[in-house]
mmCIF file of C-alpha atoms in Angstrom:
data_model
loop_
_atom_site.group_PDB
_atom_site.id
_atom_site.type_symbol
_atom_site.label_atom_id
_atom_site.label_comp_id
_atom_site.label_asym_id
_atom_site.label_seq_id
_atom_site.Cartn_x
_atom_site.Cartn_y
_atom_site.Cartn_z
ATOM 1 C CA MET V 1 -90.664 126.826 30.411
ATOM 2 C CA HIS V 2 -89.776 125.331 33.764
ATOM 3 C CA MET V 3 -90.472 125.703 37.440
ATOM 4 C CA LYS V 4 -88.040 124.784 40.167
ATOM 5 C CA ILE V 5 -88.481 123.633 43.816
ATOM 6 C CA PHE V 6 -85.446 124.023 46.103
ATOM 7 C CA CYS V 7 -84.991 121.828 49.145
ATOM 8 C CA GLN V 8 -82.408 120.614 51.651
ATOM 9 C CA SER V 9 -81.104 117.024 52.148
ATOM 10 C CA TYR V 10 -80.725 115.090 55.497
ATOM 11 C CA TRP V 11 -76.928 116.031 55.302
ATOM 12 C CA GLY V 12 -77.555 119.666 54.613
ATOM 13 C CA GLU V 13 -76.825 119.985 50.733
ATOM 14 C CA LEU V 14 -79.309 122.020 48.663
ATOM 15 C CA HIS V 15 -81.250 120.210 45.770
ATOM 16 C CA ASP V 16 -83.799 121.181 43.372
ATOM 17 C CA LEU V 17 -86.579 119.565 41.363
ATOM 18 C CA THR V 18 -87.325 120.823 37.955
ATOM 19 C CA PHE V 19 -90.748 120.893 36.205
ATOM 20 C CA SER V 20 -90.547 121.314 32.438
ATOM 21 C CA TYR V 21 -93.525 122.086 30.228
ATOM 22 C CA ASN V 22 -94.456 123.803 26.990
ATOM 23 C CA ARG V 23 -96.743 126.697 27.470
ATOM 24 C CA SER V 24 -97.978 126.361 23.745
ATOM 25 C CA SER V 25 -98.632 122.646 24.009
ATOM 26 C CA THR V 26 -102.113 121.263 23.802
ATOM 27 C CA LYS V 27 -101.455 118.389 26.038
ATOM 28 C CA GLU V 28 -101.093 118.119 29.884
ATOM 29 C CA PRO V 29 -97.588 117.338 30.767
ATOM 30 C CA GLU V 30 -97.231 113.789 32.395
ATOM 31 C CA GLU V 31 -96.493 114.483 36.194
ATOM 32 C CA GLU V 32 -94.327 111.236 36.761
ATOM 33 C CA THR V 33 -91.946 112.412 33.793
ATOM 34 C CA ALA V 34 -92.160 116.059 34.009
ATOM 35 C CA TRP V 35 -90.386 116.507 37.296
ATOM 36 C CA GLU V 36 -86.552 115.937 37.369
ATOM 37 C CA THR V 37 -84.185 115.781 40.469
ATOM 38 C CA LYS V 38 -80.958 117.393 40.172
ATOM 39 C CA PRO V 39 -78.608 117.120 43.163
ATOM 40 C CA ARG V 40 -76.316 120.166 43.824
ATOM 41 C CA GLN V 41 -73.959 118.580 45.977
ATOM 42 C CA SER V 42 -71.534 121.384 45.438
ATOM 43 C CA LEU V 43 -73.868 123.980 46.871
ATOM 44 C CA ALA V 44 -73.797 124.809 50.551
ATOM 45 C CA ARG V 45 -72.048 121.633 51.512
ATOM 46 C CA PRO V 46 -71.266 120.972 55.313
ATOM 47 C CA GLY V 47 -67.963 121.749 56.424
ATOM 48 C CA THR V 48 -67.449 124.705 53.976
ATOM 49 C CA ASP V 49 -67.811 128.548 54.422
ATOM 50 C CA GLU V 50 -70.802 128.297 52.440
ATOM 51 C CA ALA V 51 -72.479 125.628 54.528
ATOM 52 C CA ALA V 52 -76.233 125.955 55.216
ATOM 53 C CA MET V 53 -77.693 125.687 58.671
ATOM 54 C CA MET V 54 -79.781 122.671 59.079
ATOM 55 C CA HIS V 55 -83.466 123.324 58.379
ATOM 56 C CA THR V 56 -82.528 126.665 56.757
ATOM 57 C CA PRO V 57 -85.153 128.763 55.208
ATOM 58 C CA LEU V 58 -84.878 129.249 51.466
ATOM 59 C CA ALA V 59 -86.384 132.012 49.079
ATOM 60 C CA ALA V 60 -85.738 132.326 45.535
ATOM 61 C CA VAL V 61 -86.549 134.719 42.621
ATOM 62 C CA VAL V 62 -85.836 134.998 38.903
ATOM 63 C CA ARG V 63 -85.243 138.078 36.741
ATOM 64 C CA TYR V 64 -84.806 138.175 33.060
ATOM 65 C CA ASP V 65 -82.106 140.254 31.130
ATOM 66 C CA THR V 66 -82.667 140.211 27.253
ATOM 67 C CA GLY V 67 -84.841 136.943 27.865
ATOM 68 C CA ASN V 68 -82.283 135.029 29.838
ATOM 69 C CA PRO V 69 -83.189 134.014 33.243
ATOM 70 C CA THR V 70 -80.937 134.840 36.261
ATOM 71 C CA THR V 71 -81.907 132.838 39.415
ATOM 72 C CA HIS V 72 -81.202 134.208 42.993
ATOM 73 C CA LEU V 73 -81.496 131.737 45.935
ATOM 74 C CA PHE V 74 -81.359 132.976 49.499
ATOM 75 C CA TYR V 75 -80.469 130.687 52.547
ATOM 76 C CA ILE V 76 -79.120 131.051 56.089
ATOM 77 C CA SER V 77 -75.483 129.995 56.835
ATOM 78 C CA THR V 78 -74.316 128.081 59.987
ATOM 79 C CA GLY V 79 -73.214 131.579 61.395
ATOM 80 C CA PHE V 80 -76.862 132.710 60.907
ATOM 81 C CA LYS V 81 -76.093 135.026 58.008
ATOM 82 C CA ILE V 82 -78.032 135.347 54.788
ATOM 83 C CA ARG V 83 -76.219 134.066 51.748
ATOM 84 C CA GLU V 84 -77.259 134.559 48.165
ATOM 85 C CA VAL V 85 -76.446 132.105 45.313
ATOM 86 C CA VAL V 86 -76.885 133.467 41.760
ATOM 87 C CA TRP V 87 -76.965 131.531 38.519
ATOM 88 C CA ARG V 88 -76.383 133.736 35.388
ATOM 89 C CA ASN V 89 -75.439 132.706 31.943
ATOM 90 C CA GLY V 90 -74.156 129.340 33.067
ATOM 91 C CA SER V 91 -72.056 130.720 36.096
ATOM 92 C CA GLN V 92 -72.529 130.319 39.753
ATOM 93 C CA THR V 93 -71.691 132.901 42.566
ATOM 94 C CA ASN V 94 -72.222 132.468 46.355
ATOM 95 C CA ASP V 95 -71.688 135.632 48.454
ATOM 96 C CA CYS V 96 -72.525 136.531 52.033
ATOM 97 C CA LEU V 97 -74.879 139.693 52.424
ATOM 98 C CA GLY V 98 -73.482 140.390 55.744
ATOM 99 C CA VAL V 99 -77.017 140.342 57.532
ATOM 100 C CA THR V 100 -77.167 138.435 60.827
ATOM 101 C CA VAL V 101 -80.771 137.090 61.529
ATOM 102 C CA CYS V 102 -82.812 135.353 64.042
ATOM 103 C CA PRO V 103 -81.949 131.626 64.089
ATOM 104 C CA THR V 104 -85.746 130.810 63.559
ATOM 105 C CA THR V 105 -86.050 133.429 60.768
ATOM 106 C CA SER V 106 -88.071 132.663 57.799
ATOM 107 C CA LEU V 107 -87.227 134.160 54.396
ATOM 108 C CA SER V 108 -89.207 135.656 51.654
ATOM 109 C CA VAL V 109 -88.450 137.646 48.489
ATOM 110 C CA THR V 110 -90.340 139.426 45.842
ATOM 111 C CA LYS V 111 -89.728 141.822 42.905
ATOM 112 C CA TRP V 112 -91.005 144.187 40.252
ATOM 113 C CA GLY V 113 -89.689 145.518 37.205
ATOM 114 C CA ALA V 114 -87.593 143.677 34.426
ATOM 115 C CA GLY V 115 -84.056 143.595 33.212
ATOM 116 C CA SER V 116 -81.610 146.007 34.808
ATOM 117 C CA GLN V 117 -84.708 147.674 36.180
ATOM 118 C CA THR V 118 -85.663 144.901 38.424
ATOM 119 C CA HIS V 119 -86.010 145.616 42.000
ATOM 120 C CA PHE V 120 -85.691 142.866 44.783
ATOM 121 C CA ARG V 121 -87.191 143.193 48.302
ATOM 122 C CA LEU V 122 -85.909 140.367 50.732
ATOM 123 C CA TYR V 123 -87.625 140.045 54.095
ATOM 124 C CA TYR V 124 -86.455 138.332 57.293
ATOM 125 C CA GLN V 125 -86.780 138.514 61.070
ATOM 126 C CA SER V 126 -83.644 140.079 62.958
ATOM 127 C CA ARG V 127 -82.443 138.676 66.375
ATOM 128 C CA ALA V 128 -84.667 141.285 68.180
ATOM 129 C CA GLY V 129 -87.757 139.683 66.245
ATOM 130 C CA THR V 130 -88.359 142.695 64.032
ATOM 131 C CA ILE V 131 -89.460 142.048 60.515
ATOM 132 C CA GLU V 132 -86.840 143.537 58.291
ATOM 133 C CA GLU V 133 -86.418 144.558 54.617
ATOM 134 C CA HIS V 134 -83.208 144.327 52.400
ATOM 135 C CA CYS V 135 -83.125 146.022 48.869
ATOM 136 C CA LEU V 136 -81.536 145.497 45.751
ATOM 137 C CA ASP V 137 -82.159 147.704 42.749
ATOM 138 C CA CYS V 138 -80.486 145.842 40.027
ATOM 139 C CA ASN V 139 -79.028 148.832 38.061
ATOM 140 C CA ALA V 140 -77.193 149.786 41.229
ATOM 141 C CA GLY V 141 -76.033 146.186 41.882
ATOM 142 C CA THR V 142 -75.582 146.468 45.668
ATOM 143 C CA TRP V 143 -77.906 145.317 48.414
ATOM 144 C CA THR V 144 -78.955 148.150 51.076
ATOM 145 C CA LYS V 145 -80.901 148.123 54.314
ATOM 146 C CA GLY V 146 -84.548 148.888 53.780
ATOM 147 C CA ALA V 147 -87.518 149.528 56.152
ATOM 148 C CA THR V 148 -88.189 148.040 59.528
ATOM 149 C CA LEU V 149 -91.715 146.784 59.206
ATOM 150 C CA SER V 150 -92.406 145.875 62.847
ATOM 151 C CA GLY V 151 -91.479 146.377 66.458
ATOM 152 C CA PRO V 152 -89.626 143.649 68.385
ATOM 153 C CA VAL V 153 -91.455 140.597 69.689
ATOM 154 C CA SER V 154 -93.812 141.382 72.446
ATOM 155 C CA PRO V 155 -96.559 139.547 74.221
ATOM 156 C CA TYR V 156 -98.434 142.955 75.018
ATOM 157 C CA GLU V 157 -98.694 144.202 71.350
ATOM 158 C CA ASP V 158 -101.462 142.999 69.119
ATOM 159 C CA ASP V 159 -99.407 143.296 66.063
ATOM 160 C CA SER V 160 -96.002 142.068 67.376
ATOM 161 C CA PRO V 161 -94.660 139.388 65.443
ATOM 162 C CA LEU V 162 -94.221 135.848 66.664
ATOM 163 C CA ARG V 163 -90.489 134.879 66.910
ATOM 164 C CA GLY V 164 -90.082 132.325 64.024
ATOM 165 C CA THR V 165 -93.158 133.309 62.267
ATOM 166 C CA SER V 166 -93.378 132.263 58.724
ATOM 167 C CA LEU V 167 -93.085 135.126 56.200
ATOM 168 C CA SER V 168 -94.529 135.363 52.804
ATOM 169 C CA PHE V 169 -94.453 138.463 50.621
ATOM 170 C CA ILE V 170 -96.136 139.168 47.202
ATOM 171 C CA ASN V 171 -96.218 142.308 44.843
ATOM 172 C CA LEU V 172 -99.661 142.963 43.075
ATOM 173 C CA SER V 173 -97.992 144.727 40.216
ATOM 174 C CA GLN V 174 -95.204 143.642 37.752
ATOM 175 C CA ASP V 175 -93.992 147.170 37.093
ATOM 176 C CA LYS V 176 -94.366 149.031 40.362
ATOM 177 C CA PRO V 177 -94.247 148.354 44.163
ATOM 178 C CA ASP V 178 -97.511 147.242 45.625
ATOM 179 C CA LEU V 179 -96.322 145.157 48.350
ATOM 180 C CA ARG V 180 -98.143 142.866 50.565
ATOM 181 C CA GLY V 181 -96.645 140.663 53.299
ATOM 182 C CA PHE V 182 -98.084 138.017 55.717
ATOM 183 C CA PHE V 183 -96.877 137.008 59.261
ATOM 184 C CA GLN V 184 -98.245 135.606 62.509
ATOM 185 C CA THR V 185 -98.344 137.598 65.636
ATOM 186 C CA ALA V 186 -97.149 136.567 69.108
ATOM 187 C CA ARG V 187 -100.971 136.129 70.117
ATOM 188 C CA GLY V 188 -101.460 133.626 67.056
ATOM 189 C CA SER V 189 -103.441 135.868 64.651
ATOM 190 C CA LEU V 190 -102.488 136.385 61.095
ATOM 191 C CA ARG V 191 -101.730 139.904 59.835
ATOM 192 C CA GLU V 192 -101.023 141.612 56.401
ATOM 193 C CA LEU V 193 -98.369 144.210 55.960
ATOM 194 C CA SER V 194 -99.006 146.504 52.893
ATOM 195 C CA SER V 195 -97.039 149.241 51.482
ATOM 196 C CA LYS V 196 -97.843 152.086 49.017
ATOM 197 C CA GLY V 197 -95.603 155.036 48.370
ATOM 198 C CA GLY V 198 -93.313 153.542 50.750
ATOM 199 C CA LYS V 199 -95.349 153.557 53.890
ATOM 200 C CA TRP V 200 -96.165 150.265 55.687
ATOM 201 C CA SER V 201 -99.417 149.536 57.532
ATOM 202 C CA VAL V 202 -100.839 146.451 59.320
ATOM 203 C CA ASN V 203 -104.198 144.862 58.873
ATOM 204 C CA GLY V 204 -106.032 141.659 59.649
ATOM 205 C CA ILE V 205 -107.090 139.036 57.189
ATOM 206 C CA GLY V 206 -109.874 137.699 59.175
ATOM 207 C CA VAL V 207 -107.937 134.850 60.834
ATOM 208 C CA ASP V 208 -107.653 135.597 64.571
ATOM 209 C CA ALA V 209 -106.123 132.296 65.639
ATOM 210 C CA ALA V 210 -103.853 129.768 63.954
ATOM 211 C CA PRO V 211 -101.467 127.207 65.335
ATOM 212 C CA PHE V 212 -98.217 128.878 66.293
ATOM 213 C CA ARG V 213 -95.610 128.899 63.631
ATOM 214 C CA THR V 214 -98.174 127.742 60.997
ATOM 215 C CA PRO V 215 -96.575 127.753 57.553
ATOM 216 C CA LEU V 216 -97.729 130.581 55.294
ATOM 217 C CA ALA V 217 -97.754 130.828 51.358
ATOM 218 C CA ALA V 218 -99.221 133.764 49.498
ATOM 219 C CA ILE V 219 -99.718 134.269 45.770
ATOM 220 C CA THR V 220 -101.148 136.825 43.335
ATOM 221 C CA VAL V 221 -102.333 136.516 39.883
ATOM 222 C CA GLU V 222 -102.120 140.098 38.584
ATOM 223 C CA LYS V 223 -104.371 139.375 35.519
ATOM 224 C CA ASN V 224 -107.246 138.631 37.715
ATOM 225 C CA LYS V 225 -106.365 141.087 40.503
ATOM 226 C CA ARG V 226 -106.718 138.134 42.975
ATOM 227 C CA ALA V 227 -104.539 137.242 45.972
ATOM 228 C CA ALA V 228 -104.782 134.331 48.362
ATOM 229 C CA VAL V 229 -102.984 133.228 51.633
ATOM 230 C CA TYR V 230 -102.707 129.627 52.470
ATOM 231 C CA PHE V 231 -102.056 128.244 56.151
ATOM 232 C CA VAL V 232 -102.483 125.217 58.101
ATOM 233 C CA ASP V 233 -105.025 124.770 60.818
ATOM 234 C CA SER V 234 -105.105 123.024 64.190
ATOM 235 C CA TYR V 235 -106.174 119.834 62.258
ATOM 236 C CA ASN V 236 -103.141 119.976 59.959
ATOM 237 C CA ARG V 237 -105.613 120.977 57.017
ATOM 238 C CA ILE V 238 -104.769 123.607 54.503
ATOM 239 C CA ASN V 239 -106.988 126.730 54.396
ATOM 240 C CA GLU V 240 -107.194 129.473 51.953
ATOM 241 C CA VAL V 241 -108.065 133.080 52.491
ATOM 242 C CA VAL V 242 -108.853 135.065 49.213
ATOM 243 C CA TRP V 243 -108.594 138.687 48.474
ATOM 244 C CA GLU V 244 -110.540 140.264 45.644
ATOM 245 C CA GLY V 245 -110.627 143.925 46.976
ATOM 246 C CA ASP V 246 -111.320 142.583 50.454
ATOM 247 C CA TRP V 247 -110.452 139.416 52.533
ATOM 248 C CA GLU V 248 -113.331 136.959 52.339
ATOM 249 C CA GLY V 249 -112.649 134.717 55.271
ATOM 250 C CA SER V 250 -110.868 131.271 55.371
ATOM 251 C CA GLU V 251 -112.010 128.074 53.839
ATOM 252 C CA ARG V 252 -110.386 124.583 53.756
ATOM 253 C CA ILE V 253 -109.287 123.574 50.269
ATOM 254 C CA ASP V 254 -109.772 119.702 51.001
ATOM 255 C CA GLY V 255 -110.169 117.155 53.462
ATOM 256 C CA GLU V 256 -106.558 116.020 53.288
ATOM 257 C CA SER V 257 -104.109 116.439 56.183
ATOM 258 C CA VAL V 258 -100.455 117.527 55.781
ATOM 259 C CA ALA V 259 -97.743 116.341 57.759
ATOM 260 C CA PRO V 260 -96.902 117.806 61.149
ATOM 261 C CA GLY V 261 -94.319 120.451 60.623
ATOM 262 C CA ALA V 262 -95.102 120.669 56.814
ATOM 263 C CA ARG V 263 -94.242 123.879 54.889
ATOM 264 C CA LEU V 264 -96.186 125.232 51.923
ATOM 265 C CA ALA V 265 -95.275 127.019 48.630
ATOM 266 C CA VAL V 266 -97.830 128.065 46.020
ATOM 267 C CA ALA V 267 -96.980 128.986 42.209
ATOM 268 C CA SER V 268 -99.379 130.351 39.497
ATOM 269 C CA LEU V 269 -98.873 128.794 36.057
ATOM 270 C CA LYS V 270 -100.616 129.127 32.661
ATOM 271 C CA TYR V 271 -100.453 126.512 29.980
ATOM 272 C CA ILE V 272 -102.981 124.913 27.586
ATOM 273 C CA GLY V 273 -104.757 128.166 27.861
ATOM 274 C CA HIS V 274 -105.721 127.738 31.512
ATOM 275 C CA ASP V 275 -104.600 129.214 34.757
ATOM 276 C CA LYS V 276 -103.327 126.631 37.306
ATOM 277 C CA ILE V 277 -102.357 127.220 40.893
ATOM 278 C CA ARG V 278 -100.013 124.437 42.364
ATOM 279 C CA LEU V 279 -99.656 124.198 46.046
ATOM 280 C CA PHE V 280 -96.861 122.283 47.492
ATOM 281 C CA SER V 281 -96.284 120.818 50.815
ATOM 282 C CA SER V 282 -93.890 118.368 52.560
ATOM 283 C CA GLY V 283 -95.010 115.046 53.591
ATOM 284 C CA LEU V 284 -94.082 112.339 55.853
ATOM 285 C CA VAL V 285 -91.013 110.158 55.020
ATOM 286 C CA ASN V 286 -89.566 112.455 52.346
ATOM 287 C CA VAL V 287 -92.326 113.085 50.208
ATOM 288 C CA ILE V 288 -93.168 116.311 48.390
ATOM 289 C CA THR V 289 -96.846 116.618 47.326
ATOM 290 C CA GLN V 290 -98.780 119.015 45.272
ATOM 291 C CA ARG V 291 -102.398 120.206 44.838
ATOM 292 C CA VAL V 292 -103.578 121.805 41.591
ATOM 293 C CA TRP V 293 -106.425 124.212 41.190
ATOM 294 C CA THR V 294 -107.827 124.896 37.774
ATOM 295 C CA ARG V 295 -109.719 127.908 36.887
ATOM 296 C CA GLU V 296 -111.969 126.086 34.299
ATOM 297 C CA ASN V 297 -113.049 123.604 37.084
ATOM 298 C CA GLU V 298 -112.936 126.219 40.164
ATOM 299 C CA THR V 299 -111.749 123.215 42.152
ATOM 300 C CA TRP V 300 -108.609 121.631 43.750
ATOM 301 C CA GLY V 301 -107.748 118.171 42.160
ATOM 302 C CA GLU V 302 -106.570 115.121 43.907
ATOM 303 C CA LYS V 303 -103.200 115.262 45.851
ATOM 304 C CA SER V 304 -100.387 113.815 44.054
ATOM 305 C CA THR V 305 -96.814 112.767 44.994
ATOM 306 C CA LEU V 306 -93.991 114.579 43.177
ATOM 307 C CA VAL V 307 -90.939 112.583 44.413
ATOM 308 C CA ASP V 308 -89.759 110.253 47.093
ATOM 309 C CA PHE V 309 -86.181 111.067 47.811
ATOM 310 C CA GLU V 310 -83.603 108.510 48.244
ATOM 311 C CA VAL V 311 -82.210 110.227 51.476
ATOM 312 C CA PRO V 312 -84.445 112.068 54.119
ATOM 313 C CA THR V 313 -85.375 115.563 52.795
ATOM 314 C CA GLN V 314 -86.383 118.634 54.627
ATOM 315 C CA VAL V 315 -88.756 120.758 52.480
ATOM 316 C CA GLU V 316 -90.395 123.907 53.002
ATOM 317 C CA VAL V 317 -91.900 126.179 50.043
ATOM 318 C CA GLU V 318 -92.250 129.709 49.859
ATOM 319 C CA PRO V 319 -94.347 131.650 47.160
ATOM 320 C CA GLY V 320 -93.084 132.820 43.777
ATOM 321 C CA LEU V 321 -94.287 135.292 41.348
ATOM 322 C CA ASN V 322 -92.485 134.091 38.152
ATOM 323 C CA PRO V 323 -93.639 131.102 36.185
ATOM 324 C CA ALA V 324 -89.995 129.951 35.711
ATOM 325 C CA LEU V 325 -89.180 129.652 39.299
ATOM 326 C CA HIS V 326 -90.758 129.140 42.749
ATOM 327 C CA LEU V 327 -89.496 128.721 46.091
ATOM 328 C CA THR V 328 -88.916 126.036 48.452
ATOM 329 C CA ASN V 329 -87.655 126.208 52.167
ATOM 330 C CA PRO V 330 -86.357 123.357 54.166
ATOM 331 C CA THR V 331 -87.891 122.456 57.508
ATOM 332 C CA ARG V 332 -88.138 119.383 59.668
ATOM 333 C CA ASP V 333 -89.324 116.215 57.812
ATOM 334 C CA GLY V 334 -91.641 113.737 59.429
ATOM 335 C CA ARG V 335 -88.892 111.424 60.638
ATOM 336 C CA ARG V 336 -87.350 114.115 62.875
ATOM 337 C CA VAL V 337 -90.274 115.887 64.333
#
């Protein structure tokens, strides 16, 4: 099995890190050898029609057809349009979805189903600041406009989204839609969007104030019916809000600070018979770090460094649901804040 993190270099190309592991192994993978950097200099190169805007958000998802993974990566072009890169059976395509977005938008994608019956939902912020949905039902093969989940940006509405808010969406079920999305309001509070039967509603998660444009990363572990949202507080510490039928209030996961402007991503993996939650953040001077939570210990381990890039790298990570691939989105690095 493997997990991927996508990121953007100083010059604008997209890269990935691959973490390989054996789910049936009885040994922990060695962190310093398990991660491999693979530059994709042909992907979204500056000066081409496929070029990515600097600090582009990224979102990725994987589906399986007869056991073979098909990876979808989404980013924003220099013309502020969503582009989709698809890797399938060794081939690569890069297409424009024709959707124009807010220049400060975030991207988030989630799914349910399998094979030709896989359903994708992609979320972004429009030019007016509304949170929008784009839909792909893989048996149909074409993207269509979905729901509008919020009103436009307004300082007078409690649930109005902040322009440039981080977005993080998850699905609580593998075979049907039970969608949850998280965003920050124009007043600084964190809100949850939930959908059942196609109807969306907005609720609080017990966080009434957070730094504006705080990064958000959400995850669900379906087997345990548990969800969690991670954000960064005003002291640059990562906080966790846990849902097990109800939101339980926020709590810092450790005393370590993250870099100003850092982004987060979270992934749930299971190997050596144990659930492990991996939380990624960007650090100062081109470093990606991770924190690992293990169910057997019920604690977060020490922070470790994944990679120190040879070139400056902007990194932002978004949540993923599938162990084979998890998401990373570019943002400002510590040198350029």
